[in-house]
Amino acid sequence: MSTAETPVTQVEKKQKKKTVQWGDDPKIGFVEALYLPAIAGGIATALKHAFFKKRSTAQYPEQKPEMPPNYRGVHRLNRDEEGRVKCVACYMCQTACPANCIEIIAAPAPQDDPKWANRDKFPATFTIDELRCIYCGMCEEACPVDAIELTSIYDLTGMSRQEMIFDKEKLLSVFDETSKAGLDPVRTNRGALGPASEKSLQSADSPPPPGRGKHG
Amino acid sequence: MNWYEIWTELWPTLIAIGIILAVVPVVGLYATFVERKLAAAVQDRLGPNRVGPFGMFQAIADGIKIFLKEQIIPSHVHTFVYMLAPCISLMTAMFALVVLPYGPTPVNYDGGLRFVVMPGLDISLLIMFAISSLSAYGIILGGWASNNKYSLYGAIRSCAQFISYEIPMGLSVIGVILVAGSMNIETIVASQSSGDGISGWNLWWQPLALVIFFTSALAETNRLPFDLPECEQELVGGFHTEYGGIKFVLFFLAEYTHVVTVSFLTTLLFFGGWHFPGVPSEVTASYGILALQMLVLLVKVCGVVCFIMLLRWALPRFRFDQLMGLAWKGLIPLAMLNLVFLAVIESLEWHRWPLAVLSVVLFVAAGYWSAWQSQSFVRKASVA
Amino acid sequence: MSTVFVNDIEVEVGPKDNLIQAARAAGVEIPHYCWHEALSVVASCRMCLVEVGEKKPDGTIAMGPKLVPACQTPAKPGTVVKTETAKVKTGQQMTLEFLLLNHPLDCSICDQAGECYLQDYTFKFGKAQSRLNEPKVQRLDKYHIGEQIALFTDRCVMCTRCVRFTREISGTAELQVVARGSVEEIDVFPNKPCNNKLAGNVVDLCPVGALCSKDFLYKKRVWWLKSQKSVCAGCSTGCSIEVDQNEDHVYRLRPRANPLAQGHFMCDEGRFGFKYVQSDNRLKGPTSKSINTVGASVNAVTNGNGSVAGKLFQPADLAVVDHWPAAIQEAREKIKAAVDANASSFAAVFSPMMSVEEAYLLASYLKGLNRNVKLLMGPVPVVGEDDCYPKNVNGSAPTAEKTKFTIRAEKCPNRMGVEKILKHFQGAVVPIEEAIQGTHGIQAWYFVGGYATPDESAGWVTPAIEKATESAKLLIVQDIFPSVLSKRADIVFAGSAFTERDGTFINHRGLAQAFRAATRPPHASRADGRVLNELCQRQGLYNTEVLRKEIASKIPSLESLSVGDLGVHGVELQQLVGAYS
């Protein structure tokens, strides 16, 4: 209450006083008043659980849980068919990231390397702070070329904060691990790279990728 | 009295003390393990199962961990009292054990191996109660020295609770004393002997006293459903909020020692001690029989300990007004009525069976009274 | 003036305006690619097609039968323009579909994305889909267009703004259209790259992502950049610019159209010459000879860490003790002592890199101590001669009336402003070169630098100045780069560059423009105005508007500054002719 009380608030206060009501204790019957049957009931429930119910503990390191397909775990950077990083350094994930955990430094693709001939831009560095990340999956949503994905790896641990800052190599190695093991097929599963990363997509005989509309 | 005589007097005492000092901490540690396993079972879990077979060494690992912990003394505490409180707490808890026979002990002890530190004491039960009521002291000191309002709340609650439950506890035990005609625990145990080894237990003749005693004893040990002084949700742990590491362990150990003490007392006073059908009731010099009787006693005690632990997971915690109401409005009148009728029956030198009937009648009557009270008592919708 | 009706809104327009400008006056946007205010009209992109009619004197309106390009149609009296009819909208959609026919849609890697007119107009006027089923024409990127320019050929919409710029503004005519039809491309002659001093402007002119600056290529997505209106400090033209920065790192400068200053463009010297502000060589904090620790820890902590620009404050920076109060206190005491001992042997050297406010603060402070303190004009850097554009076919400068852009030889932004201050406080401007001839008798110096000379050996300190200050009893240097003087100085104040300060520059023809701090000064250096404000022990914070009003009230020749806020175009000290329009 403020110090300057108007007469109106005082009146209100008086009226309010009567609005507080006691709740009566619940009425109890004879059996309840004896206490002992209720106690016996409690003990019976406890014993029933102790002896007749199935234990629901999962023996974790030996017994791995199965993650639902839409589980969002550690990130990975996908590779294209030629083994290059799929990412084109468009910064969409960094822009979309609500936790500011992605940092990309872009560079022109190496022009003298024939492997990179059909690419203009690529990420020179790609860093994700896995500790800062909130695993919302917005980067995955934002990516126009399906390069960044969240895997089903849930048991991410490390001995230092530095260790939990994943660079491009680490993120690519996550892809190698998960895709080799068949744990995480390309989840977004659009079947092809986006128009920015792949030239063959534009050829007339290849059908347009599903889910992207007819005309990229 | 020469040195030899002193020595013959002394060595059984030293052994008895040694056994208590060696066994009680281990029992305390393993009681935590058993409790965790039991809790897990009740909650459909597995409990500790990583350290050693079935997680058996978990208790030891916990012990090592907690002993190696950094000793932190908060800057705002009264250092001396803060350090003293857990010591007092454990000391009084262990001290109560001196009159408890943890094995078969004859009524008239005269030298040799024995299972009690102070044998043949006519006021052993009195000593027991006198010392165990001191345990509130450690808690109150700890709560006060912590210089923290929650700790102090815990301590004050503890104080009120101890004072309240001392009364029904004492009253209920007086019945047992009257029946046995002695305050000597060995005599009380001996008085429960009978031909079949089971019908002489006080359990059958004074069930009401048992219920009152056991309830009060739970309150005295700060065990659920009466662990108001240390309830985490309300008091951030209560009197031991500021304690960590080994100092916390001392409080903890004291609590478990209390549990053991209470279990022993319950067994000795109401469950016939080392008497059991098929086991000789006289305490003889035969080691085989002694071992058998001791086994009987310890199994009974373990049963009571497990029951106390089970209660923790079966019952919810009392509210503080309910706690006080139970003692003052329920247990104390009931215990007094029980005592009065019991004294009358004893002085008339009747058979014991009316005692059992009396207990049941009183209990049922109390239930009716309580129910009637609840039904008829209508509080007016009053102004706050 | 003539009256035009744009979507039934009546507007008055000038005699030379076209319909795009008329619509703009009415608050209606007519999309366009090829038309630019400063360039000739070609009407090649067809994006600005609108319905045009005429309002007859009797009030009836006769609409034309087909769409006409708004850029090419003069706004004559009674013209009626419709931009929102179904016909116009269909036209816009079809034009966009056509322009995007062979466009690679690589916005995700395109530097223009975010400020691209293809994106914007497609969003506002375009249709969502293309009907092209055939493969798109793909063309090679051309990195050989110029030292600073790369051409992403397949993004081009052939608006030819860049071609017209090199022909009409720079006069160098390097760019051209080669081939015709669907294989039409922008290119240069073999081995004749587009490297003229205005070449960088074609990147700004390009409405799409075809011409990109190699310097800025892939450095930052444009939506991260925050712009601040500023003034280029490269020469005395004082081009209005936008400073685009992110996290205290300046990524690029862009010209800001200002008819009073330079027009629409800026030169490459200014555009790419700002790099010195984030040089590792910058002075990192105040240092003092007498208090050895002052500044030493600053430089120790931040050495080798100099390239953290673009990062936020490093934790190490936060641990640095603030040595500024001690250094300023010491300087104030020493100046007082030196002036009290012999005022005429105390000289302050003003740099033409200073803002009007800073010069005023220092001059009024020192003259307030003693009238006999000498105020000298520091070295005014002059390189070559004024460079005028457009060049004619021989590559020589145009006549004065045909000049559309000039790069001044005087490589400092504010000589005129500082001279006006000195004139007011001392009656005459004495250059330092003049003052140190022969036996000058100056024992105590306060030097203000701030020149864009990251290279110490090519610094602004001439041998004559070096010799004149050798026997100085007190040497205080306020600069941004280490020099011979700063090494010898008793006290060094680490100042800041033009992107880090607030102030006023007065250009060669007396146009006062405000520039605003875009970034924070690096490490423990401080904005010069703030340092001087504390040195003078003035009340309150350094506030340029307040100072401008104060200057205007005290100095008659700077009376125009009394408005305080100089606006985006600046304020002319007196009405001058010859402004670009």
mmCIF file of N, CA, C and O in Angstrom, chain C residues 36 41 116 123 126 156 176 178 191 199 217 246 278 283 293 331 350 358 365 380 382 390 412 439 457 467 489 492 535:
data_model
loop_
_atom_site.group_PDB
_atom_site.id
_atom_site.type_symbol
_atom_site.label_atom_id
_atom_site.label_comp_id
_atom_site.label_asym_id
_atom_site.label_seq_id
_atom_site.Cartn_x
_atom_site.Cartn_y
_atom_site.Cartn_z
ATOM 1 N N HIS C 36 19.476 6.782 -63.217
ATOM 2 C CA HIS C 36 20.153 7.321 -62.042
ATOM 3 C C HIS C 36 20.217 8.833 -62.207
ATOM 4 O O HIS C 36 20.489 9.339 -63.285
ATOM 5 N N VAL C 41 19.874 9.240 -69.439
ATOM 6 C CA VAL C 41 18.731 8.338 -69.465
ATOM 7 C C VAL C 41 18.856 7.405 -70.665
ATOM 8 O O VAL C 41 19.110 7.850 -71.784
ATOM 9 N N CYS C 116 19.573 -5.314 -52.336
ATOM 10 C CA CYS C 116 19.509 -5.600 -53.765
ATOM 11 C C CYS C 116 18.139 -5.195 -54.292
ATOM 12 O O CYS C 116 17.108 -5.563 -53.748
ATOM 13 N N PHE C 123 10.041 -8.611 -54.426
ATOM 14 C CA PHE C 123 9.162 -8.714 -53.267
ATOM 15 C C PHE C 123 7.948 -7.797 -53.408
ATOM 16 O O PHE C 123 6.818 -8.185 -53.139
ATOM 17 N N GLY C 126 7.071 -8.105 -58.033
ATOM 18 C CA GLY C 126 7.271 -9.257 -58.898
ATOM 19 C C GLY C 126 6.253 -10.355 -58.668
ATOM 20 O O GLY C 126 5.359 -10.254 -57.845
ATOM 21 N N CYS C 156 23.864 -9.889 -63.736
ATOM 22 C CA CYS C 156 23.699 -8.561 -64.332
ATOM 23 C C CYS C 156 22.347 -8.432 -65.033
ATOM 24 O O CYS C 156 21.856 -9.376 -65.644
ATOM 25 N N GLN C 176 32.191 -1.478 -71.173
ATOM 26 C CA GLN C 176 31.349 -1.464 -72.358
ATOM 27 C C GLN C 176 30.471 -2.697 -72.348
ATOM 28 O O GLN C 176 30.680 -3.618 -71.573
ATOM 29 N N VAL C 178 29.519 -5.923 -74.409
ATOM 30 C CA VAL C 178 29.981 -6.744 -75.522
ATOM 31 C C VAL C 178 28.893 -7.733 -75.878
ATOM 32 O O VAL C 178 28.124 -8.169 -75.010
ATOM 33 N N ASN C 191 43.129 -6.327 -71.284
ATOM 34 C CA ASN C 191 44.261 -5.671 -70.625
ATOM 35 C C ASN C 191 44.050 -4.187 -70.364
ATOM 36 O O ASN C 191 44.995 -3.434 -70.212
ATOM 37 N N ALA C 199 36.583 4.367 -59.837
ATOM 38 C CA ALA C 199 36.027 3.094 -60.272
ATOM 39 C C ALA C 199 35.115 2.466 -59.218
ATOM 40 O O ALA C 199 34.146 1.781 -59.533
ATOM 41 N N LEU C 217 34.310 -7.997 -50.574
ATOM 42 C CA LEU C 217 33.717 -9.264 -51.015
ATOM 43 C C LEU C 217 33.701 -10.302 -49.887
ATOM 44 O O LEU C 217 34.747 -10.659 -49.346
ATOM 45 N N ASN C 246 30.443 -2.858 -38.106
ATOM 46 C CA ASN C 246 29.838 -3.883 -37.272
ATOM 47 C C ASN C 246 30.826 -4.241 -36.189
ATOM 48 O O ASN C 246 31.994 -4.485 -36.475
ATOM 49 N N GLN C 278 41.932 1.256 -38.576
ATOM 50 C CA GLN C 278 42.030 0.019 -37.807
ATOM 51 C C GLN C 278 43.391 -0.635 -37.968
ATOM 52 O O GLN C 278 43.513 -1.854 -37.918
ATOM 53 N N LEU C 283 48.240 4.188 -31.696
ATOM 54 C CA LEU C 283 48.567 4.397 -30.288
ATOM 55 C C LEU C 283 47.422 3.828 -29.462
ATOM 56 O O LEU C 283 46.253 4.022 -29.795
ATOM 57 N N THR C 293 54.485 3.849 -15.709
ATOM 58 C CA THR C 293 53.504 2.781 -15.873
ATOM 59 C C THR C 293 52.347 3.213 -16.760
ATOM 60 O O THR C 293 51.681 2.382 -17.348
ATOM 61 N N ALA C 331 49.347 16.596 -17.663
ATOM 62 C CA ALA C 331 49.489 17.519 -18.788
ATOM 63 C C ALA C 331 49.028 18.912 -18.391
ATOM 64 O O ALA C 331 49.686 19.914 -18.691
ATOM 65 N N PHE C 350 48.338 23.152 -34.381
ATOM 66 C CA PHE C 350 47.018 22.627 -34.738
ATOM 67 C C PHE C 350 47.105 21.870 -36.043
ATOM 68 O O PHE C 350 47.728 22.317 -36.999
ATOM 69 N N GLU C 358 37.316 20.775 -31.749
ATOM 70 C CA GLU C 358 38.555 20.454 -31.042
ATOM 71 C C GLU C 358 39.525 21.630 -31.095
ATOM 72 O O GLU C 358 40.143 21.986 -30.086
ATOM 73 N N TYR C 365 41.370 27.256 -24.588
ATOM 74 C CA TYR C 365 41.994 26.870 -23.326
ATOM 75 C C TYR C 365 43.353 27.558 -23.165
ATOM 76 O O TYR C 365 43.629 28.180 -22.139
ATOM 77 N N VAL C 380 50.180 21.108 -43.630
ATOM 78 C CA VAL C 380 48.989 20.802 -44.425
ATOM 79 C C VAL C 380 49.426 19.901 -45.573
ATOM 80 O O VAL C 380 50.162 20.334 -46.455
ATOM 81 N N VAL C 382 49.734 18.268 -48.930
ATOM 82 C CA VAL C 382 49.265 18.532 -50.286
ATOM 83 C C VAL C 382 49.997 17.573 -51.214
ATOM 84 O O VAL C 382 51.215 17.474 -51.166
ATOM 85 N N PRO C 390 34.910 14.742 -65.424
ATOM 86 C CA PRO C 390 35.390 13.633 -66.276
ATOM 87 C C PRO C 390 36.600 14.009 -67.113
ATOM 88 O O PRO C 390 36.681 15.120 -67.619
ATOM 89 N N CYS C 412 43.531 16.922 -46.442
ATOM 90 C CA CYS C 412 43.057 17.041 -45.065
ATOM 91 C C CYS C 412 41.659 17.637 -45.110
ATOM 92 O O CYS C 412 41.334 18.394 -46.012
ATOM 93 N N THR C 439 66.066 31.210 -34.988
ATOM 94 C CA THR C 439 65.932 30.960 -33.558
ATOM 95 C C THR C 439 64.509 31.304 -33.135
ATOM 96 O O THR C 439 64.095 32.455 -33.146
ATOM 97 N N SER C 457 57.833 5.989 -40.817
ATOM 98 C CA SER C 457 58.901 6.645 -41.574
ATOM 99 C C SER C 457 58.319 7.697 -42.524
ATOM 100 O O SER C 457 58.982 8.669 -42.855
ATOM 101 N N LYS C 467 63.894 18.888 -35.746
ATOM 102 C CA LYS C 467 65.046 19.618 -35.249
ATOM 103 C C LYS C 467 64.607 20.715 -34.267
ATOM 104 O O LYS C 467 65.204 20.901 -33.215
ATOM 105 N N ALA C 489 58.096 12.423 -26.657
ATOM 106 C CA ALA C 489 57.188 13.299 -25.903
ATOM 107 C C ALA C 489 57.157 12.961 -24.420
ATOM 108 O O ALA C 489 57.382 11.819 -24.020
ATOM 109 N N VAL C 492 51.905 11.551 -24.120
ATOM 110 C CA VAL C 492 51.261 11.244 -25.397
ATOM 111 C C VAL C 492 49.792 10.917 -25.127
ATOM 112 O O VAL C 492 49.473 10.087 -24.280
ATOM 113 N N LEU C 535 40.756 18.186 -20.516
ATOM 114 C CA LEU C 535 41.939 19.014 -20.289
ATOM 115 C C LEU C 535 41.519 20.430 -19.912
ATOM 116 O O LEU C 535 42.096 21.049 -19.026
#
